[in-house]
Amino acid sequence: MTLPQTVAPATLHDYEQVARGRLDGAVWDFIEGGAESERTVAANRRAYGRVSLRPRVLVDVSVCDTGTELLGARLRTPVGIAPTAYHQLVHPDGEVGTARGAAAAGALFVVSIYASRTVEDIAAAAGGPLWMQLYWLRRREALAALISRAAAAGCRAIVLTVDAPRLGRRHRDARNGFALGPGIRAANLDPALTAAAHVPGAGRSALATHAVEAVDPSVTWADLAWLRERSDLPLVLKGILTGEDAALAVAHGADALIVSNHGGRQLDGAPASLDALAEVVAAVGGACPVLLDGGVRGGTDAFAALALGARAVLLGRPVLWGLAAGGAAGVAGVLDLATEELAHTMALTGRPDLASVDASAVVLRTEAR
Ligand SMILES: Cc1cc2nc3c(=O)[nH]c(=O)nc-3n(C[C@H](O)[C@H](O)[C@H](O)COP(=O)(O)O)c2cc1C
Ligand SMILES: CCCCC(=O)C(=O)O
C-alpha cells in the first residue's frame, strides 16, 4: 500500500487525515481516544504551545546531527516508536511493517506485549534496536516465557508499563462496545489469555474486561526483583510522572525511565507529560536516561522535550497514522519527517547537535489557572 499520489504529507497531521479516511470508526476511536473527559489528551498537546524557543545565531549549522546513543545503541534519530497494541488493526503487515519503517529511519521500536505479529517475525524485519514492553500479567509464567522469547529474538531492553493496574475508562470504546475481530490477536500470548478481548458487549470495552482478567494490580516496587532475576536485559519503567516515583525507580535500579501519561488514556487529570518532565529529570539527577512520550506531533515538540532533559521521545498515535496511510513507508515517512523537522529547528536555533539542545534553548511557561 502506498500513499495516494495526491497527498504529499507536510506534517504528521496530514498522515492523521489519510489514516482517518481509511480506518473503521471504532478502530479510529480506539486509537485517538483517551480516558474519561480526555483532558489529559488535550493537555499533552497544549503544553507544546507554551514552549518558546531561544534561538542563537551565527553558529555553524551546515550540519545538524540528530544522532544519539541510548542504552548502548547508536540511533540516527532520538524520535522513536512508543509501544501500541495490535498494529494489524490498521494495516495487514502489522508490527512487521512498523519494524521495517523503524529500520529505514534508524529509529528505536518499542514492541507492545499486545503486538499482533510474533516477536520473532518483528525482529527478523527490524534493523535497529527493539525493546519489549510488558504489562505485569497475573500469570507470571507467561510473563517469564515472553521475557525469554524477547531476549532470544534480540530485544535489547524490557519496558515495564507501570501506569495501568487497570485500563483507563475510555468512553468511546465503551460506547462502541469495542472488541477485537477474529483476525487480530495478541500473537505473543496464549490465546486463552486474551480471549476476553474478542467478546463484544454493549456499553463496555472488551479490552478493558480483558485487562481486569489478565493484569495483576497488586504489583509493587518489591516485585521488580522478580523481573531482574529473569533477565539481564536493561529494565525501563514507562509511565513515571512524579519526582517521588523517579527517585524510587532509580533506587530500584531502573536503567531508563519513560515520562508518560499513556497518551492520556489512563489517569484523566494526570499532568501533560511535558509538564512532568523537569520534575522527573531533576529527581533522576543523571542516574539514567529519561525518555518522554505524549502529544509529540513534530520535530519542534521533540526539540522542546530534548531541551528539557529527555534523551529521546516516542511517538504513539502518529506511527499508527503512518502505518495506516502507507505501511512501512508510511511509518518511515512519519519518523523521517519528525527527524527532518527536528534538524530544521536545531538549525534555526543554532544547536547543531543534541548535546547543544539544552535547557537554555527553551522556556516552558506554566499554564494559567
Ligand atoms: C492505540 C494505542 C495503543 C496503546 N497500547 C499500548 C500498549 O500496549 N502498551 C503501552 O505501554 N502503551 C500503550 N499505549 C500508549 C503509548 O505507548 C504512548 O504512551 C502514547 O500513545 C503516547 O502518546 P501519543 O499517542 O500522544 O504519542 C497505546 C497508545 C495507543 C494510542
Ligand atoms: C489491553 C490492551 C491495552 C493497550 C493499551 O495499553 C492501550 O490501549 O492504551
Short mmCIF file of C-alpha atoms and ligand atoms in Angstrom, two decimals:
data_model
loop_
_atom_site.label_atom_id
_atom_site.label_comp_id
_atom_site.label_asym_id
_atom_site.label_seq_id
_atom_site.Cartn_x
_atom_site.Cartn_y
_atom_site.Cartn_z
CA MET A 1 0.00 0.00 0.00
CA THR A 2 1.35 3.44 -0.84
CA LEU A 3 0.23 6.94 -0.11
CA PRO A 4 -2.22 8.37 -2.64
CA GLN A 5 -0.41 10.45 -5.28
CA THR A 6 -2.44 13.49 -4.37
CA VAL A 7 -1.28 13.53 -0.78
CA ALA A 8 2.23 14.73 -0.02
CA PRO A 9 2.25 14.87 3.76
CA ALA A 10 3.83 18.07 5.03
CA THR A 11 3.07 17.43 8.71
CA LEU A 12 2.30 14.43 10.88
CA HIS A 13 -1.30 15.61 10.99
CA ASP A 14 -1.51 15.06 7.23
CA TYR A 15 -0.91 11.37 7.93
CA GLU A 16 -3.67 11.58 10.52
CA GLN A 17 -6.13 12.77 7.88
CA VAL A 18 -5.21 9.96 5.49
CA ALA A 19 -5.47 7.38 8.29
CA ARG A 20 -8.84 8.69 9.40
CA GLY A 21 -10.24 8.17 5.92
CA ARG A 22 -9.06 4.57 5.85
CA LEU A 23 -9.98 3.23 9.27
CA ASP A 24 -13.21 1.90 10.65
CA GLY A 25 -14.82 4.36 13.10
CA ALA A 26 -14.45 2.14 16.18
CA VAL A 27 -10.77 1.49 15.43
CA TRP A 28 -10.26 5.21 14.91
CA ASP A 29 -11.89 5.93 18.28
CA PHE A 30 -9.72 3.30 19.97
CA ILE A 31 -6.58 4.94 18.61
CA GLU A 32 -7.43 8.60 19.05
CA GLY A 33 -9.39 8.33 22.26
CA GLY A 34 -8.31 8.78 25.83
CA ALA A 35 -9.69 8.28 29.31
CA GLU A 36 -12.87 9.95 30.59
CA SER A 37 -13.07 13.64 29.60
CA GLU A 38 -9.83 13.33 27.54
CA ARG A 39 -8.49 16.39 29.31
CA THR A 40 -5.04 14.82 29.68
CA VAL A 41 -5.03 14.04 25.94
CA ALA A 42 -5.68 17.74 25.35
CA ALA A 43 -3.16 18.83 28.00
CA ASN A 44 -0.40 16.85 26.31
CA ARG A 45 -0.85 18.88 23.13
CA ARG A 46 -1.45 22.23 24.81
CA ALA A 47 1.83 22.00 26.71
CA TYR A 48 3.86 22.33 23.50
CA GLY A 49 2.00 25.57 22.76
CA ARG A 50 3.51 27.06 25.93
CA VAL A 51 7.08 26.50 24.74
CA SER A 52 9.13 29.41 23.43
CA LEU A 53 12.41 28.70 21.70
CA ARG A 54 15.53 30.79 22.37
CA PRO A 55 17.45 30.97 19.11
CA ARG A 56 21.21 31.53 19.00
CA VAL A 57 22.68 32.96 15.83
CA LEU A 58 25.96 32.95 13.90
CA VAL A 59 26.56 29.30 14.77
CA ASP A 60 27.75 26.93 12.03
CA VAL A 61 24.65 24.81 11.38
CA SER A 62 25.69 23.47 7.98
CA VAL A 63 25.38 20.00 9.52
CA CYS A 64 22.75 19.29 12.20
CA ASP A 65 23.36 15.90 13.73
CA THR A 66 20.31 14.17 15.24
CA GLY A 67 22.32 11.07 16.18
CA THR A 68 22.22 9.84 19.76
CA GLU A 69 23.05 6.89 21.99
CA LEU A 70 20.58 5.01 24.16
CA LEU A 71 21.39 2.05 26.41
CA GLY A 72 24.46 1.29 24.33
CA ALA A 73 22.77 1.54 20.92
CA ARG A 74 23.52 4.23 18.35
CA LEU A 75 20.42 5.79 16.83
CA ARG A 76 20.18 8.12 13.82
CA THR A 77 17.31 9.91 15.48
CA PRO A 78 16.06 10.48 19.04
CA VAL A 79 12.49 10.08 17.74
CA GLY A 80 11.33 6.50 18.31
CA ILE A 81 8.19 4.41 18.44
CA ALA A 82 6.12 4.03 21.62
CA PRO A 83 4.53 0.62 22.28
CA THR A 84 1.00 0.45 20.92
CA ALA A 85 -1.19 -2.63 20.80
CA TYR A 86 -2.42 -4.56 17.76
CA HIS A 87 -0.91 -2.85 14.70
CA GLN A 88 -2.88 -5.17 12.42
CA LEU A 89 -5.93 -3.13 13.35
CA VAL A 90 -4.58 -0.51 10.93
CA HIS A 91 -2.53 -2.46 8.37
CA PRO A 92 -2.20 -6.17 7.46
CA ASP A 93 1.61 -6.09 7.87
CA GLY A 94 1.13 -5.02 11.49
CA GLU A 95 4.30 -4.67 13.56
CA VAL A 96 6.44 -6.22 10.79
CA GLY A 97 5.65 -3.15 8.69
CA THR A 98 6.36 -0.91 11.66
CA ALA A 99 9.73 -2.61 12.21
CA ARG A 100 10.67 -2.09 8.55
CA GLY A 101 9.72 1.57 8.82
CA ALA A 102 11.77 1.97 12.01
CA ALA A 103 14.74 0.30 10.31
CA ALA A 104 14.52 2.66 7.32
CA ALA A 105 14.51 5.66 9.68
CA GLY A 106 17.19 4.33 12.06
CA ALA A 107 14.79 4.59 14.98
CA LEU A 108 14.08 2.68 18.19
CA PHE A 109 10.93 0.50 18.17
CA VAL A 110 9.29 -0.47 21.47
CA VAL A 111 7.12 -3.52 20.76
CA SER A 112 3.88 -3.90 22.76
CA ILE A 113 3.10 -7.06 24.70
CA TYR A 114 -0.10 -6.90 22.63
CA ALA A 115 1.71 -6.98 19.28
CA SER A 116 -0.33 -8.72 16.59
CA ARG A 117 2.78 -10.27 14.97
CA THR A 118 5.26 -12.58 16.66
CA VAL A 119 8.34 -11.04 18.22
CA GLU A 120 10.46 -13.35 16.04
CA ASP A 121 8.87 -12.04 12.82
CA ILE A 122 9.20 -8.46 14.05
CA ALA A 123 12.86 -8.99 14.94
CA ALA A 124 13.56 -10.50 11.52
CA ALA A 125 12.23 -7.31 9.89
CA ALA A 126 14.00 -4.94 12.28
CA GLY A 127 17.20 -3.04 11.54
CA GLY A 128 17.68 -1.12 14.77
CA PRO A 129 17.11 -1.75 18.44
CA LEU A 130 13.86 -3.35 19.62
CA TRP A 131 12.67 -3.10 23.19
CA MET A 132 9.89 -5.36 24.51
CA GLN A 133 7.08 -3.75 26.56
CA LEU A 134 5.28 -5.77 29.21
CA TYR A 135 2.30 -5.41 31.46
CA TRP A 136 2.55 -7.36 34.68
CA LEU A 137 0.36 -10.37 33.91
CA ARG A 138 -1.26 -12.31 36.70
CA ARG A 139 0.19 -15.41 35.05
CA ARG A 140 3.82 -14.88 35.88
CA GLU A 141 4.94 -17.95 33.95
CA ALA A 142 3.55 -16.36 30.77
CA LEU A 143 5.49 -13.22 31.57
CA ALA A 144 8.69 -15.19 32.20
CA ALA A 145 8.24 -17.08 28.92
CA LEU A 146 7.75 -13.86 26.99
CA ILE A 147 10.86 -12.29 28.54
CA SER A 148 12.96 -15.29 27.44
CA ARG A 149 11.41 -15.21 23.99
CA ALA A 150 12.04 -11.48 23.57
CA ALA A 151 15.66 -11.86 24.67
CA ALA A 152 16.20 -14.79 22.30
CA ALA A 153 14.71 -12.77 19.44
CA GLY A 154 17.24 -10.00 20.12
CA CYS A 155 15.25 -7.40 22.08
CA ARG A 156 17.65 -5.14 23.92
CA ALA A 157 15.54 -3.98 26.86
CA ILE A 158 12.41 -4.80 28.81
CA VAL A 159 9.96 -1.93 29.25
CA LEU A 160 7.52 -2.40 32.11
CA THR A 161 4.46 -0.17 31.83
CA VAL A 162 3.54 0.87 35.35
CA ASP A 163 0.60 3.22 34.81
CA ALA A 164 -2.06 0.62 34.06
CA PRO A 165 -3.01 -1.57 37.06
CA ARG A 166 -6.37 -1.38 35.30
CA LEU A 167 -7.29 0.16 31.96
CA GLY A 168 -8.45 3.78 31.87
CA ARG A 169 -12.18 4.39 31.41
CA ARG A 170 -12.35 5.09 27.71
CA HIS A 171 -15.87 6.19 26.99
CA ARG A 172 -15.54 5.97 23.21
CA ASP A 173 -14.59 2.28 23.39
CA ALA A 174 -17.35 1.54 25.91
CA ARG A 175 -19.99 3.20 23.73
CA ASN A 176 -18.71 1.37 20.65
CA GLY A 177 -18.63 -1.94 22.55
CA PHE A 178 -15.11 -2.19 21.14
CA ALA A 179 -13.69 -5.72 20.77
CA LEU A 180 -11.03 -7.33 18.60
CA GLY A 181 -12.19 -9.08 15.46
CA PRO A 182 -11.31 -12.74 14.87
CA GLY A 183 -8.43 -11.90 12.50
CA ILE A 184 -6.40 -9.99 15.06
CA ARG A 185 -4.80 -11.45 18.12
CA ALA A 186 -2.01 -10.97 20.61
CA ALA A 187 0.49 -13.09 18.71
CA ASN A 188 2.92 -13.49 21.61
CA LEU A 189 0.46 -14.64 24.24
CA ASP A 190 -1.53 -17.81 24.79
CA PRO A 191 -4.91 -17.26 23.05
CA ALA A 192 -6.73 -18.31 26.22
CA LEU A 193 -5.17 -15.35 28.00
CA THR A 194 -6.67 -12.79 25.62
CA ALA A 195 -9.99 -14.49 24.77
CA ALA A 196 -12.00 -11.83 26.62
CA ALA A 197 -10.61 -9.11 24.32
CA HIS A 198 -12.64 -10.69 21.50
CA VAL A 199 -16.01 -10.78 23.22
CA PRO A 200 -18.08 -7.67 22.44
CA GLY A 201 -20.55 -6.40 24.99
CA ALA A 202 -22.86 -3.42 24.85
CA GLY A 203 -21.57 -0.47 26.84
CA ARG A 204 -18.17 -1.89 27.65
CA SER A 205 -14.73 -2.24 26.10
CA ALA A 206 -13.66 -5.86 25.68
CA LEU A 207 -10.04 -4.74 26.09
CA ALA A 208 -10.86 -3.27 29.49
CA THR A 209 -12.61 -6.51 30.52
CA HIS A 210 -9.62 -8.49 29.31
CA ALA A 211 -7.19 -6.25 31.23
CA VAL A 212 -9.05 -6.82 34.51
CA GLU A 213 -8.68 -10.55 33.99
CA ALA A 214 -5.09 -10.53 32.79
CA VAL A 215 -3.18 -7.74 34.53
CA ASP A 216 -2.07 -8.03 38.17
CA PRO A 217 -2.93 -4.80 40.04
CA SER A 218 -1.16 -5.90 43.23
CA VAL A 219 2.35 -5.44 41.89
CA THR A 220 4.72 -3.16 43.85
CA TRP A 221 8.31 -1.94 43.68
CA ALA A 222 9.41 -5.05 45.59
CA ASP A 223 8.29 -7.26 42.68
CA LEU A 224 10.82 -5.71 40.31
CA ALA A 225 13.43 -8.05 41.81
CA TRP A 226 11.47 -10.97 40.30
CA LEU A 227 11.89 -9.41 36.84
CA ARG A 228 15.56 -8.78 37.42
CA GLU A 229 16.09 -12.42 38.32
CA ARG A 230 14.62 -13.49 35.00
CA SER A 231 16.53 -11.24 32.68
CA ASP A 232 19.85 -9.46 32.33
CA LEU A 233 18.30 -7.03 29.88
CA PRO A 234 18.10 -3.38 30.93
CA LEU A 235 14.83 -2.57 32.67
CA VAL A 236 12.92 0.54 31.60
CA LEU A 237 9.89 1.82 33.55
CA LYS A 238 7.19 3.52 31.46
CA GLY A 239 4.58 5.77 33.00
CA ILE A 240 6.52 7.79 35.59
CA LEU A 241 5.10 11.28 36.26
CA THR A 242 6.45 12.36 39.66
CA GLY A 243 9.82 13.05 41.23
CA GLU A 244 8.94 10.66 44.07
CA ASP A 245 8.48 7.71 41.73
CA ALA A 246 11.50 8.69 39.65
CA ALA A 247 13.64 8.55 42.81
CA LEU A 248 12.18 5.15 43.71
CA ALA A 249 12.82 3.89 40.20
CA VAL A 250 16.47 4.91 40.42
CA ALA A 251 16.75 3.36 43.90
CA HIS A 252 15.37 0.10 42.44
CA GLY A 253 17.96 0.12 39.69
CA ALA A 254 15.88 1.14 36.66
CA ASP A 255 18.09 1.54 33.60
CA ALA A 256 15.86 4.18 31.99
CA LEU A 257 12.50 5.88 32.61
CA ILE A 258 9.76 6.97 30.25
CA VAL A 259 7.81 10.02 31.37
CA SER A 260 4.36 9.22 30.06
CA ASN A 261 0.68 9.52 30.86
CA HIS A 262 -0.06 6.81 28.29
CA GLY A 263 -1.21 9.41 25.77
CA GLY A 264 -3.98 10.49 28.17
CA ARG A 265 -5.54 7.00 28.06
CA GLN A 266 -5.09 6.09 31.74
CA LEU A 267 -5.50 8.69 34.51
CA ASP A 268 -7.61 11.56 33.23
CA GLY A 269 -6.32 14.61 35.09
CA ALA A 270 -2.70 13.47 35.04
CA PRO A 271 -0.34 16.26 34.01
CA ALA A 272 0.87 16.78 30.48
CA SER A 273 3.98 14.66 30.10
CA LEU A 274 5.99 17.74 29.07
CA ASP A 275 5.00 19.45 32.33
CA ALA A 276 6.12 16.43 34.38
CA LEU A 277 9.46 16.11 32.62
CA ALA A 278 11.54 18.65 34.57
CA GLU A 279 10.47 17.20 37.94
CA VAL A 280 11.46 13.68 36.86
CA VAL A 281 14.75 14.77 35.27
CA ALA A 282 15.69 16.64 38.46
CA ALA A 283 14.90 13.64 40.67
CA VAL A 284 16.86 11.26 38.43
CA GLY A 285 19.87 13.56 38.55
CA GLY A 286 21.56 11.95 35.58
CA ALA A 287 21.45 8.43 37.09
CA CYS A 288 19.77 7.04 33.95
CA PRO A 289 18.32 8.32 30.68
CA VAL A 290 14.82 9.78 30.74
CA LEU A 291 12.55 9.43 27.70
CA LEU A 292 9.20 11.06 27.09
CA ASP A 293 6.04 10.31 25.14
CA GLY A 294 2.66 12.01 24.82
CA GLY A 295 1.49 14.57 22.31
CA VAL A 296 4.72 14.80 20.30
CA ARG A 297 3.49 15.76 16.85
CA GLY A 298 6.61 17.03 15.16
CA GLY A 299 10.25 17.97 15.40
CA THR A 300 9.68 21.20 17.31
CA ASP A 301 7.86 19.24 20.04
CA ALA A 302 10.71 16.74 20.11
CA PHE A 303 13.19 19.62 20.38
CA ALA A 304 11.35 21.04 23.40
CA ALA A 305 11.34 17.71 25.23
CA LEU A 306 15.01 17.11 24.47
CA ALA A 307 15.91 20.60 25.68
CA LEU A 308 14.02 19.95 28.93
CA GLY A 309 16.10 16.86 29.58
CA ALA A 310 14.65 13.93 27.61
CA ARG A 311 17.22 11.73 25.86
CA ALA A 312 14.64 10.58 23.31
CA VAL A 313 10.95 10.96 22.54
CA LEU A 314 8.50 8.31 21.42
CA LEU A 315 5.52 8.66 19.09
CA GLY A 316 2.36 6.66 19.76
CA ARG A 317 -0.59 7.61 17.56
CA PRO A 318 1.43 9.23 14.73
CA VAL A 319 3.15 5.92 13.99
CA LEU A 320 -0.24 4.23 13.67
CA TRP A 321 -1.32 7.03 11.30
CA GLY A 322 1.77 6.38 9.18
CA LEU A 323 1.22 2.63 9.20
CA ALA A 324 -2.44 3.04 8.23
CA ALA A 325 -1.57 5.52 5.50
CA GLY A 326 1.29 3.66 3.86
CA GLY A 327 2.54 0.56 5.71
CA ALA A 328 6.30 0.53 6.34
CA ALA A 329 6.81 3.51 4.02
CA GLY A 330 4.25 5.49 5.99
CA VAL A 331 5.98 4.68 9.30
CA ALA A 332 9.36 5.68 7.84
CA GLY A 333 7.70 8.80 6.43
CA VAL A 334 6.42 9.84 9.86
CA LEU A 335 9.76 9.23 11.58
CA ASP A 336 11.79 10.90 8.82
CA LEU A 337 9.53 13.92 8.77
CA ALA A 338 9.73 14.39 12.55
CA THR A 339 13.52 13.96 12.38
CA GLU A 340 13.85 16.46 9.50
CA GLU A 341 11.73 18.95 11.42
CA LEU A 342 13.96 18.42 14.47
CA ALA A 343 17.09 19.09 12.40
CA HIS A 344 15.41 22.18 10.98
CA THR A 345 14.61 23.52 14.45
CA MET A 346 18.19 22.76 15.53
CA ALA A 347 19.48 24.83 12.59
CA LEU A 348 17.21 27.79 13.28
CA THR A 349 18.03 27.76 17.00
CA GLY A 350 21.78 27.43 16.41
CA ARG A 351 22.11 23.98 18.01
CA PRO A 352 23.98 21.72 15.58
CA ASP A 353 23.98 18.60 17.77
CA LEU A 354 21.81 17.16 20.53
CA ALA A 355 24.35 18.00 23.23
CA SER A 356 23.70 21.67 22.47
CA VAL A 357 19.90 21.21 22.75
CA ASP A 358 19.91 22.08 26.44
CA ALA A 359 17.72 23.94 28.93
CA SER A 360 18.94 27.30 27.61
CA ALA A 361 17.15 26.56 24.32
CA VAL A 362 13.56 26.80 25.63
CA VAL A 363 11.22 28.45 28.06
CA LEU A 364 8.18 26.42 29.14
CA ARG A 365 5.56 28.76 30.57
CA THR A 366 3.22 27.37 33.20
CA GLU A 367 -0.43 27.11 32.32
CA ALA A 368 -2.59 30.00 33.52
CA ARG A 369 -5.18 28.77 36.02
C1 LIG B 1 -3.86 2.65 20.22
C2 LIG B 1 -2.87 2.72 21.37
C3 LIG B 1 -2.45 1.54 21.98
C4 LIG B 1 -1.53 1.59 23.01
N1 LIG B 1 -1.06 0.42 23.53
C5 LIG B 1 -0.10 0.46 24.48
C6 LIG B 1 0.47 -0.73 24.96
O1 LIG B 1 0.15 -1.82 24.52
N2 LIG B 1 1.42 -0.63 25.93
C7 LIG B 1 1.82 0.59 26.44
O2 LIG B 1 2.68 0.62 27.33
N3 LIG B 1 1.31 1.73 25.99
C8 LIG B 1 0.37 1.70 25.01
N4 LIG B 1 -0.11 2.87 24.51
C9 LIG B 1 0.45 4.17 24.99
C10 LIG B 1 1.68 4.58 24.16
O3 LIG B 1 2.80 3.76 24.43
C11 LIG B 1 2.11 6.03 24.45
O4 LIG B 1 2.32 6.18 25.83
C12 LIG B 1 1.16 7.09 23.95
O5 LIG B 1 0.47 6.69 22.77
C13 LIG B 1 1.96 8.36 23.65
O6 LIG B 1 1.15 9.40 23.31
P1 LIG B 1 0.84 9.87 21.81
O7 LIG B 1 -0.09 8.85 21.23
O8 LIG B 1 0.19 11.18 22.05
O9 LIG B 1 2.13 9.99 21.03
C14 LIG B 1 -1.05 2.85 23.48
C15 LIG B 1 -1.49 4.03 22.87
C16 LIG B 1 -2.38 3.97 21.82
C17 LIG B 1 -2.81 5.27 21.16
C1 LIG B 2 -5.42 -4.30 26.82
C2 LIG B 2 -4.81 -3.50 25.70
C3 LIG B 2 -4.16 -2.29 26.26
C4 LIG B 2 -3.44 -1.49 25.23
C5 LIG B 2 -3.11 -0.17 25.78
O1 LIG B 2 -2.24 -0.01 26.58
C6 LIG B 2 -3.88 0.97 25.38
O2 LIG B 2 -4.85 0.78 24.63
O3 LIG B 2 -3.55 2.09 25.79
#
